[in-house]
CSV table of C-alpha atoms in Angstrom, one decimal:
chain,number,residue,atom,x,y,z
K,605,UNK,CA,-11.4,76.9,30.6
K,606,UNK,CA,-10.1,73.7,29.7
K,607,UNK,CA,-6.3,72.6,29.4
K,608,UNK,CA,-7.1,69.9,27.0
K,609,UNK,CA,-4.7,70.4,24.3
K,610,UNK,CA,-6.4,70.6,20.8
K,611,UNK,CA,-4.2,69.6,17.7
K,612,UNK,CA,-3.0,72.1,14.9
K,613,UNK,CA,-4.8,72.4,11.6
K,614,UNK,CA,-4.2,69.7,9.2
K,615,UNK,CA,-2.0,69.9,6.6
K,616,UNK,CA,-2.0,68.1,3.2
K,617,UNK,CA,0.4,65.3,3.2
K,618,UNK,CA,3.2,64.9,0.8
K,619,UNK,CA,3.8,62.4,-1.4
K,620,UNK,CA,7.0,61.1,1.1
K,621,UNK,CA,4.2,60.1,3.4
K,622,UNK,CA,0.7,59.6,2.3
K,623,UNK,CA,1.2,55.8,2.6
K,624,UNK,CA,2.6,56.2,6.2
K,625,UNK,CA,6.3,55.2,4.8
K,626,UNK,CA,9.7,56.9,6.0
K,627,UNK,CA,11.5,59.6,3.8
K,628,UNK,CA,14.1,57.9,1.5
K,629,UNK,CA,17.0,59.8,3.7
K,630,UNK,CA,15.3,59.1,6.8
K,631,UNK,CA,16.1,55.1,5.7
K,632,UNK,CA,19.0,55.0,4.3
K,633,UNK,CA,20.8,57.1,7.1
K,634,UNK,CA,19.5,54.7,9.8
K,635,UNK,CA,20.7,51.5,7.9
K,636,UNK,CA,24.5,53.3,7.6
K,637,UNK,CA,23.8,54.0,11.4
K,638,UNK,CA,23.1,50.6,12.3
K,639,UNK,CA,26.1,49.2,10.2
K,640,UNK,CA,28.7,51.4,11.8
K,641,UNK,CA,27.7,52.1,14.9
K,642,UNK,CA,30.7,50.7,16.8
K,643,UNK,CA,32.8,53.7,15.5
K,644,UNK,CA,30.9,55.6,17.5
K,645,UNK,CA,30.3,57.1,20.3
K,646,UNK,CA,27.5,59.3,20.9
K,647,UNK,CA,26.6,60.7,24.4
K,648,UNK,CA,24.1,63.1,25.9
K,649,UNK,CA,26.2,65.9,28.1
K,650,UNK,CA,25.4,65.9,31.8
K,651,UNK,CA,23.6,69.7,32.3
K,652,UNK,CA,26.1,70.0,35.3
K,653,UNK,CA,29.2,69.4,32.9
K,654,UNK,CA,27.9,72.5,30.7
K,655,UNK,CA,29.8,75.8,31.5
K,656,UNK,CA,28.6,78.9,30.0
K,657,UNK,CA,25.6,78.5,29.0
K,658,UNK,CA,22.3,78.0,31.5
K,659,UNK,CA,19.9,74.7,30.6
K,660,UNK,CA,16.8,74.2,32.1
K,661,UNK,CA,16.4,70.6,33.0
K,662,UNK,CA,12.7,71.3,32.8
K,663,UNK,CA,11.1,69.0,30.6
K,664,UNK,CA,9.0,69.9,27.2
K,665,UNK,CA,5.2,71.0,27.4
K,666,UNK,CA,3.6,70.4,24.7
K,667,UNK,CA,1.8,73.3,23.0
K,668,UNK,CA,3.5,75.1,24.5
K,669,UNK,CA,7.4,75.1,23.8
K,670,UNK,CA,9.1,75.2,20.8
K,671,UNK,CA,12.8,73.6,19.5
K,672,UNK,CA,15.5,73.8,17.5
K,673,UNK,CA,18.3,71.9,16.9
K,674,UNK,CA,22.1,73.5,16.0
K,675,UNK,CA,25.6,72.0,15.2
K,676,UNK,CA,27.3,73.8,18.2
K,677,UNK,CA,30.8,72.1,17.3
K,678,UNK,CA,32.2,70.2,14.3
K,679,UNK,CA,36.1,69.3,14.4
K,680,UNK,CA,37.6,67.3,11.6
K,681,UNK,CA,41.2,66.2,12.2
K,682,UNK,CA,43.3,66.9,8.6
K,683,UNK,CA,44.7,63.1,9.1
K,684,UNK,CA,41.8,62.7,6.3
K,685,UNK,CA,42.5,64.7,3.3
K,686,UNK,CA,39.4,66.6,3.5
K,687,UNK,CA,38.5,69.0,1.1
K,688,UNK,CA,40.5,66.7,-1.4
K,689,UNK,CA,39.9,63.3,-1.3
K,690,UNK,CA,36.7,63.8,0.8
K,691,UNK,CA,33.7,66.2,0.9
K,692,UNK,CA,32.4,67.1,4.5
K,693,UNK,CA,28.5,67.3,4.4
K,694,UNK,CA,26.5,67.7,7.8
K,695,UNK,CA,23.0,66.5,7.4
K,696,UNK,CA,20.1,66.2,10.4
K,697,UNK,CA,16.1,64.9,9.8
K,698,UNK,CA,13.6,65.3,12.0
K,699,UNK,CA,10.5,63.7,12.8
K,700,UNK,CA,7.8,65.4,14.5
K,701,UNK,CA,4.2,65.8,15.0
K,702,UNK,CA,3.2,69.2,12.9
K,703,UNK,CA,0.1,70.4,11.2
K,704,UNK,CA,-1.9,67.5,12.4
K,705,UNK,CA,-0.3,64.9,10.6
K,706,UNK,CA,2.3,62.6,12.7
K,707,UNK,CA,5.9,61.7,11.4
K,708,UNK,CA,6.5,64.5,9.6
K,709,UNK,CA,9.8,64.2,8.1
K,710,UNK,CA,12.4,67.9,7.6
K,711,UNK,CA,15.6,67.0,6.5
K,712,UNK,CA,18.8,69.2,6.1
K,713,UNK,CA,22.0,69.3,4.7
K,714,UNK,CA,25.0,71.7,4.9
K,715,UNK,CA,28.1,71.6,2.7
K,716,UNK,CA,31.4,73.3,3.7
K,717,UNK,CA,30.6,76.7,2.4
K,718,UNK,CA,27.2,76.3,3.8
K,719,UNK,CA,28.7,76.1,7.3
K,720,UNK,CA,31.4,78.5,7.3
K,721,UNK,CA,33.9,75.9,7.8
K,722,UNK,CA,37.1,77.2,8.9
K,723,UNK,CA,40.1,75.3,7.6
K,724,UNK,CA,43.2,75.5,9.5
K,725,UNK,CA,46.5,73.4,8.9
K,726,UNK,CA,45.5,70.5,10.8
K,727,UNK,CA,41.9,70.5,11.1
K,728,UNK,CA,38.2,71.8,10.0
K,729,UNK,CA,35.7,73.6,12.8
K,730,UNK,CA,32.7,75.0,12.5
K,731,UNK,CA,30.6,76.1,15.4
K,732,UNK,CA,27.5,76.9,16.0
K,733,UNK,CA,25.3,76.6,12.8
K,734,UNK,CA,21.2,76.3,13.0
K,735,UNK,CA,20.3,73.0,11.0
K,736,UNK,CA,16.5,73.6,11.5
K,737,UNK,CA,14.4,76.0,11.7
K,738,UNK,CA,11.9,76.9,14.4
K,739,UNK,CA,9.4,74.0,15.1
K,740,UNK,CA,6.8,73.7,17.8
K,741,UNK,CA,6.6,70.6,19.9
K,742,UNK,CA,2.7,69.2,19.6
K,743,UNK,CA,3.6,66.4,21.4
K,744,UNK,CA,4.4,62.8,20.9
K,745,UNK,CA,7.7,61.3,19.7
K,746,UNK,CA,10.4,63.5,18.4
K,747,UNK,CA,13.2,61.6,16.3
K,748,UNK,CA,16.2,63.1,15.5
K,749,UNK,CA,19.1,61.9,13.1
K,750,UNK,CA,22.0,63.9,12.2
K,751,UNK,CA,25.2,62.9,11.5
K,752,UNK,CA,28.7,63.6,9.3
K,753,UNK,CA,28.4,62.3,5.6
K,754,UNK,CA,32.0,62.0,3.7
K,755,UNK,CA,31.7,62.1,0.0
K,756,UNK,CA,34.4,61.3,-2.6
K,757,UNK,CA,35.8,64.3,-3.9
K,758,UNK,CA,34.1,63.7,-7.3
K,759,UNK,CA,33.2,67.4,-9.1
K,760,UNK,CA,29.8,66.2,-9.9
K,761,UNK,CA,29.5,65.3,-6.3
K,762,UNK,CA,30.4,68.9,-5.2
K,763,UNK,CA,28.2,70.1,-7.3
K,764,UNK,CA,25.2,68.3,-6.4
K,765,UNK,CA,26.2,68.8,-2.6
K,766,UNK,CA,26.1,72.4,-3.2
K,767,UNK,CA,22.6,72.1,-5.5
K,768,UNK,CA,20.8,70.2,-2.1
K,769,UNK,CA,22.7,72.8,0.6
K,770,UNK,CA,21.3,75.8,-1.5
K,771,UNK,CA,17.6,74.0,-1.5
K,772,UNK,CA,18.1,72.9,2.3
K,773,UNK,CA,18.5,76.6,2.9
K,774,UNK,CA,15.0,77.3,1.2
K,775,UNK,CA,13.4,75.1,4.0
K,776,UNK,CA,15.0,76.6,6.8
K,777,UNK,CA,12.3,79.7,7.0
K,778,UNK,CA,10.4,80.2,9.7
K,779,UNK,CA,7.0,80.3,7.8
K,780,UNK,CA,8.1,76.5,7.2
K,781,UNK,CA,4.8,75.7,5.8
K,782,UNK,CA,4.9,77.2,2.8
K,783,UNK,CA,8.0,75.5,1.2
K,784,UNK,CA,7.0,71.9,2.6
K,785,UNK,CA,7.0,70.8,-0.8
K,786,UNK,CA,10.9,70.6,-0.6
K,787,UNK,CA,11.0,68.2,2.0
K,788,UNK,CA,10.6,65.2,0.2
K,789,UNK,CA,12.7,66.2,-2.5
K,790,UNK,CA,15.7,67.2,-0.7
K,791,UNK,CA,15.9,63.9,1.3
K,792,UNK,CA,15.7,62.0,-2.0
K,793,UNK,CA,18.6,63.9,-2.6
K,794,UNK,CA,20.4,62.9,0.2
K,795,UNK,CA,19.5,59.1,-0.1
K,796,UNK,CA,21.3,59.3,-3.3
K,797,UNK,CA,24.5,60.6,-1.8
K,798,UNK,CA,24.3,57.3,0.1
K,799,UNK,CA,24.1,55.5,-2.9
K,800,UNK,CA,24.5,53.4,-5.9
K,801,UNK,CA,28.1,55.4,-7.6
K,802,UNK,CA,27.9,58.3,-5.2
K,803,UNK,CA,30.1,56.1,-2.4
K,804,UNK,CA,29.0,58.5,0.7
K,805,UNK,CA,29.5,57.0,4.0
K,806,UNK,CA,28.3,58.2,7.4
K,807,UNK,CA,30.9,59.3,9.4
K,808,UNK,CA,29.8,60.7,12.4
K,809,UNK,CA,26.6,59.8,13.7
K,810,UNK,CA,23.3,60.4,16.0
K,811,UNK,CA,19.8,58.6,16.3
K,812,UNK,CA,17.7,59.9,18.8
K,813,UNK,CA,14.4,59.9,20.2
K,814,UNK,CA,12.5,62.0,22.7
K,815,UNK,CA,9.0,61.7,24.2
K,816,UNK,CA,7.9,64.5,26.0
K,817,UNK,CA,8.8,63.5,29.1
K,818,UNK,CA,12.2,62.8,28.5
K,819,UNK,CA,12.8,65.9,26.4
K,820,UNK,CA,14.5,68.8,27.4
K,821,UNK,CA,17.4,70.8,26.3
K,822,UNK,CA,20.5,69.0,26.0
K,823,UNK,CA,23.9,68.6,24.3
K,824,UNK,CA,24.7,65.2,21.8
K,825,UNK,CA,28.3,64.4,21.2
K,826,UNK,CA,28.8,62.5,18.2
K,827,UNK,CA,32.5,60.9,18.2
K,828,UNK,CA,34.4,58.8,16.1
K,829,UNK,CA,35.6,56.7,18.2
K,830,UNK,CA,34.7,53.4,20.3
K,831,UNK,CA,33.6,52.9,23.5
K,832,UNK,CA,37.2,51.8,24.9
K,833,UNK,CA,38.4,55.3,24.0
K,834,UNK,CA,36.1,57.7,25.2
K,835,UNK,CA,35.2,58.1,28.8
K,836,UNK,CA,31.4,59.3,28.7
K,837,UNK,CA,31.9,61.4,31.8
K,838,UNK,CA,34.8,62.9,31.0
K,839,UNK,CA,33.3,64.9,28.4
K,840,UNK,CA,32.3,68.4,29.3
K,841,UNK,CA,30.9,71.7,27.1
K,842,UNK,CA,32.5,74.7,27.2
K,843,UNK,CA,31.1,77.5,25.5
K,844,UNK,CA,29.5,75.0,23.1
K,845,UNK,CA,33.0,73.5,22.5
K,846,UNK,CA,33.4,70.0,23.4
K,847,UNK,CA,36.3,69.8,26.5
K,848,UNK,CA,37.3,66.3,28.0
K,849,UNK,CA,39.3,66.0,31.2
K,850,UNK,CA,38.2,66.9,35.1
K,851,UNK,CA,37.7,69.8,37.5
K,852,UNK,CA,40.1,73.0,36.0
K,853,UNK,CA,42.5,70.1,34.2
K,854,UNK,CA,39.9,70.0,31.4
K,855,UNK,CA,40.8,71.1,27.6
K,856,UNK,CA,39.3,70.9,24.1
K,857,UNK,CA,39.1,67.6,22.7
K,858,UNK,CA,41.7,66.9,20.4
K,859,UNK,CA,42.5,63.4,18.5
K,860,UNK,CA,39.6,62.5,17.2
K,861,UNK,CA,36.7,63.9,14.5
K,862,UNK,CA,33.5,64.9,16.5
K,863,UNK,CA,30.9,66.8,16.2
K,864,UNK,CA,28.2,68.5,19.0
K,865,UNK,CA,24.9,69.2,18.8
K,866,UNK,CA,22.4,71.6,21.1
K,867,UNK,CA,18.9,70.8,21.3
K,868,UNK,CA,17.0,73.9,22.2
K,869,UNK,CA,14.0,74.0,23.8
K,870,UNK,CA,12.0,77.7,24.6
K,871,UNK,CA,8.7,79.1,24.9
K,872,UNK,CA,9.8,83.1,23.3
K,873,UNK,CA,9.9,83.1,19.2
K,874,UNK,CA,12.3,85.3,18.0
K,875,UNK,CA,11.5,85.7,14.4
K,876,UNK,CA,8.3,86.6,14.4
K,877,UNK,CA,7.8,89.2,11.7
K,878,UNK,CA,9.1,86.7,9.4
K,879,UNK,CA,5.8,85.3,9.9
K,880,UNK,CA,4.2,86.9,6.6
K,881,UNK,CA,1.2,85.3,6.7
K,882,UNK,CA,0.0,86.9,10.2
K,883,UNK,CA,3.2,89.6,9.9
K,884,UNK,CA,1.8,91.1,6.8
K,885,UNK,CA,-2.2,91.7,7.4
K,886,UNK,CA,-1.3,93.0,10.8
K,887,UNK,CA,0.8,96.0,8.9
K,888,UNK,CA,-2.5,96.3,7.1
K,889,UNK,CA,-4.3,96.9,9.6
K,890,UNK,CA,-2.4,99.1,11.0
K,891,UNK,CA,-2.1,101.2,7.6
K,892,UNK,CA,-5.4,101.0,7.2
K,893,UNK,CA,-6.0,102.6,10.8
K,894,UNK,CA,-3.7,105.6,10.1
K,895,UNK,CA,-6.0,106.3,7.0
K,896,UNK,CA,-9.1,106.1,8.9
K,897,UNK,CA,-10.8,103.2,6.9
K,898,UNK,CA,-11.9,101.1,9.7
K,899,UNK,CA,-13.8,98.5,7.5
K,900,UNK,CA,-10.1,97.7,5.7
K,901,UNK,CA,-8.7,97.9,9.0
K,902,UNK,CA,-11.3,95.0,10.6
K,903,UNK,CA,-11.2,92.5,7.3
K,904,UNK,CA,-7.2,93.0,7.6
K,905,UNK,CA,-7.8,92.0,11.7
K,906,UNK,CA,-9.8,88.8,10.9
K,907,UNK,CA,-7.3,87.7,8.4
K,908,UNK,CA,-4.5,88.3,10.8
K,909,UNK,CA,-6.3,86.4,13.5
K,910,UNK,CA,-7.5,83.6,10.7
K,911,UNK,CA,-3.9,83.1,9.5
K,912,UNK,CA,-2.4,82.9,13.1
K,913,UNK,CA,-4.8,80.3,14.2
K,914,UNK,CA,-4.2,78.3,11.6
K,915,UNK,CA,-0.4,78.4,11.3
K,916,UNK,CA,1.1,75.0,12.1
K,917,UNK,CA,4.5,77.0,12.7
K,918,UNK,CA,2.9,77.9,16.2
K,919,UNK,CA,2.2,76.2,19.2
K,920,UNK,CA,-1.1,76.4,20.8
K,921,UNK,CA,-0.3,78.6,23.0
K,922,UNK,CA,1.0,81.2,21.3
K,923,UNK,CA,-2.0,81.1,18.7
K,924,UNK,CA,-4.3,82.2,21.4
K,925,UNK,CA,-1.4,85.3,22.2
K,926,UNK,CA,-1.4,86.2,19.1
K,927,UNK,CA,-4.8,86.5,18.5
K,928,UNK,CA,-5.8,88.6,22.1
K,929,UNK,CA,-2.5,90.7,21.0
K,930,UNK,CA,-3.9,91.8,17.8
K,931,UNK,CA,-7.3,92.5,19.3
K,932,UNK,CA,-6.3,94.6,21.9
K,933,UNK,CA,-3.7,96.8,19.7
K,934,UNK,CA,-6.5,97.4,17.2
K,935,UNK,CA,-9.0,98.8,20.3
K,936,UNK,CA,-5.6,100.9,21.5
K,937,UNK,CA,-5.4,102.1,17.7
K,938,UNK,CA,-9.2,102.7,17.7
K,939,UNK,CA,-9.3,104.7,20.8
K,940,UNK,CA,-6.0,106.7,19.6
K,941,UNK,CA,-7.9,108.0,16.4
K,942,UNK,CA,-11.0,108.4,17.9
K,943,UNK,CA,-12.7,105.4,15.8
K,944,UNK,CA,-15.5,103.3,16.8
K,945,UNK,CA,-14.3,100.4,19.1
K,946,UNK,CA,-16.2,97.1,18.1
K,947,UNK,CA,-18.3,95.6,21.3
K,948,UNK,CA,-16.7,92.5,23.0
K,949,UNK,CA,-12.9,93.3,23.9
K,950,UNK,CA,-11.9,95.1,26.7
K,951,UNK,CA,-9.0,94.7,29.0
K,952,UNK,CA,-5.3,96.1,28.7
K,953,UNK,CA,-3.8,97.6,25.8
K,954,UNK,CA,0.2,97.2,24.4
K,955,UNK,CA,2.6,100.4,24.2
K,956,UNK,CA,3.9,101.7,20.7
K,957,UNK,CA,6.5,102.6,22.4
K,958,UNK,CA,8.8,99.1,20.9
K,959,UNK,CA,7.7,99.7,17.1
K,960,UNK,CA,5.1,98.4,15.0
K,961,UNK,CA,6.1,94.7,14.0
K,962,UNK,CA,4.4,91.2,15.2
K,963,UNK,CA,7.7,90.8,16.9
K,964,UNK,CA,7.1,94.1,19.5
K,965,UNK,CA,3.4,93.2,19.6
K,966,UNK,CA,4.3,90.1,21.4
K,967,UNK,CA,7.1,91.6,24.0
K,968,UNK,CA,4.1,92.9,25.6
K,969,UNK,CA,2.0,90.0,25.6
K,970,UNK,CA,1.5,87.0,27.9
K,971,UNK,CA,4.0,84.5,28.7
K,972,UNK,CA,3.3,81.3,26.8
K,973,UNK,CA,2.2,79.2,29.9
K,974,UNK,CA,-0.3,81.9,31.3
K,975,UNK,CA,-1.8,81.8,27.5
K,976,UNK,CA,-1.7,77.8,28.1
K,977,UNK,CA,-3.7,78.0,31.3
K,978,UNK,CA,-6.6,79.0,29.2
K,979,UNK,CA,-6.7,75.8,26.8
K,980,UNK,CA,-7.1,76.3,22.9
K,981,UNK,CA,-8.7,79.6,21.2
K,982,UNK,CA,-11.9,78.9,19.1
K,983,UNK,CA,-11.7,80.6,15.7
K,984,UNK,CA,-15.9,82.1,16.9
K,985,UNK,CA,-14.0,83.0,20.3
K,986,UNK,CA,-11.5,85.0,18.3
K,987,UNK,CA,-13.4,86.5,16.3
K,988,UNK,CA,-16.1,87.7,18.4
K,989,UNK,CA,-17.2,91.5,18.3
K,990,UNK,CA,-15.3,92.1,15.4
């Protein structure tokens, strides 16, 4: 079959971008970028300067990996009275190609609380916090800001910080489009922190962007700090902690507020019976086989297969995995109770023996790039013999 890539269903746009225009955050971030940038230093980690964790240099495929992006360190220094005169708020956007429309737009933000912030006596940390949620890479250009915001420790401020955390949280779900709607009003939200009375300021910040060729999973420093102060290859990770020095002489970075991001790039979900709309029929279907109601059990098939063919949340790959994986556990089912088997399926079957979610369906399936081999899945193709 072909390789040919075929693009995911098409999604209604938003209001944020019917007229092909940038969300209001996405703006106003870039212009604070591009007026501070000299107090910055922002660097991509060398993979052989990363100790403790294993990155494949391998570069993404589209339709085929997925990617995620996490704050792996934040470190405040107390020299600012944070907390007091100053609100710490970690924010990200990214832009992507999902659903079939380009440049879509998912912003995030995080208060203190949000992040589990630790505060010590002379500084803040927080490690290792997801600021997106799963997203599949359909190719072209992925854009990435994130960066520090410091607010003025107004109450109403705190407030509304803690109003847009709680809402970013609503976004961050893995059946992501189902609550698109918030997108656009979250990053008004954050364009207002940036302006007019509110007084927020970018303090710490990164602008990046990847075409698939040049993207691949990595670690971002973002430092405050100029160029004349910070050594680019000095800088090491250490179990996603930011170290500076050489050879065994290195040690955490200390002395100036930074924070480090970790792009992720993998092929294996790991949430996927939070998938409802594919999660949930399959369980149907399953029920429905116990009780011996093969009709129920063949409608609740199709809409599995429907749903996960047209879920933008998954690469191409994996909607051709999912849909062979359902097929072939409802012939095992079948042939365990002794039911009809439907014509035009044959082939391997998947062991009960890891449960009865989506997520220990797949264990047994396919690796993503074997699936990919095989080019796109044809709704007709999918549903044939049922």
């Amino acid at each position: 079959m072909s390789e040919a890539l075929q693009p995911a269903p098409t999604l209604p746009p938003p209001s944020a971008h019917r007229r092909g225009e940038s969300m209001a955050s996405w703006t106003a971030i870039k212009d604070c970028f591009d007026k501070d940038r000299q107090h910055f230093v922002y660097v991509r980690i060398d993979p052989a300067r990363i100790v403790g964790r294993t990155v494949d240099p391998a570069p993404a495929r589209a339709g085929v990996h997925y990617f995620r992006l996490w704050l792996a360190d934040l470190h405040l220094s107390k020299e600012i009275a944070w907390m007091k005169e100053l609100i710490p708020a970690v924010h990200s956007v990214v832009r992507l190609d999902f659903g079939g429309r380009s440049g879509l737009e998912i912003p995030c933000i995080a208060d203190a609380s949000t992040l589990k912030a630790e505060v010590g006596a002379t500084n803040i940390i927080s490690r290792n916090r997801l600021l997106t949620p799963t997203l599949p890479f359909q190719g072209g250009t992925l854009a990435i800001q994130a960066g520090l915001l410091s607010l003025p420790g107004k109450n109403y401020l705190g407030g509304f910080l803690k109003t847009l955390s709680s809402l970013s949280t609503l976004l961050a779900v893995p059946q992501i489009s189902s609550v698109l709607a918030l997108a656009a009003p979250l990053g008004e939200g954050i364009q207002e922190l940036l302006s007019g009375d509110a007084g927020g300021r970018l303090h710490l910040g990164v602008l990046e962007s990847y075409a698939a060729s040049d993207l691949r999973s990595t670690y971002i420093a973002a430092i405050r700090a100029t160029a004349g102060q910070i050594r680019p290859d000095s800088l090491w990770v250490v179990d996603d902690q930011l170290h500076t020095g050489s050879g065994k002489d290195r040690a955490p970075l200390t002395g100036f507020d930074y924070m480090l991001l970790r792009l992720e790039l993998f092929t294996e979900r790991d949430d996927w019976d939070q998938l409802e709309s594919i999660a949930e029929p399959y369980a149907a279907m399953l029920d429905a086989l116990a009780e011996g109601d093969k009709g129920r059990a063949e409608s609740s098939l199709r809409q599995a297969i429907v749903a996960a063919l047209k879920a933008p949340e998954l690469s191409q790959a994996d909607r051709r995995r999912v849909a062979e994986a359902l097929k072939k556990r409802y012939i095992e089912s079948q042939s365990a109770l002794q039911l009809p088997v439907f014509s035009g399926m044959d082939g391997a079957t998947f062991s009960e023996a890891g449960g009865a979610g989506l997520g220990a369906l797949l264990r047994d399936a396919p690796p993503a790039e074997e699936a990919a081999r095989e080019g796109a899945l044809s709704l007709k193709e999918a549903l044939a013999g049922i």
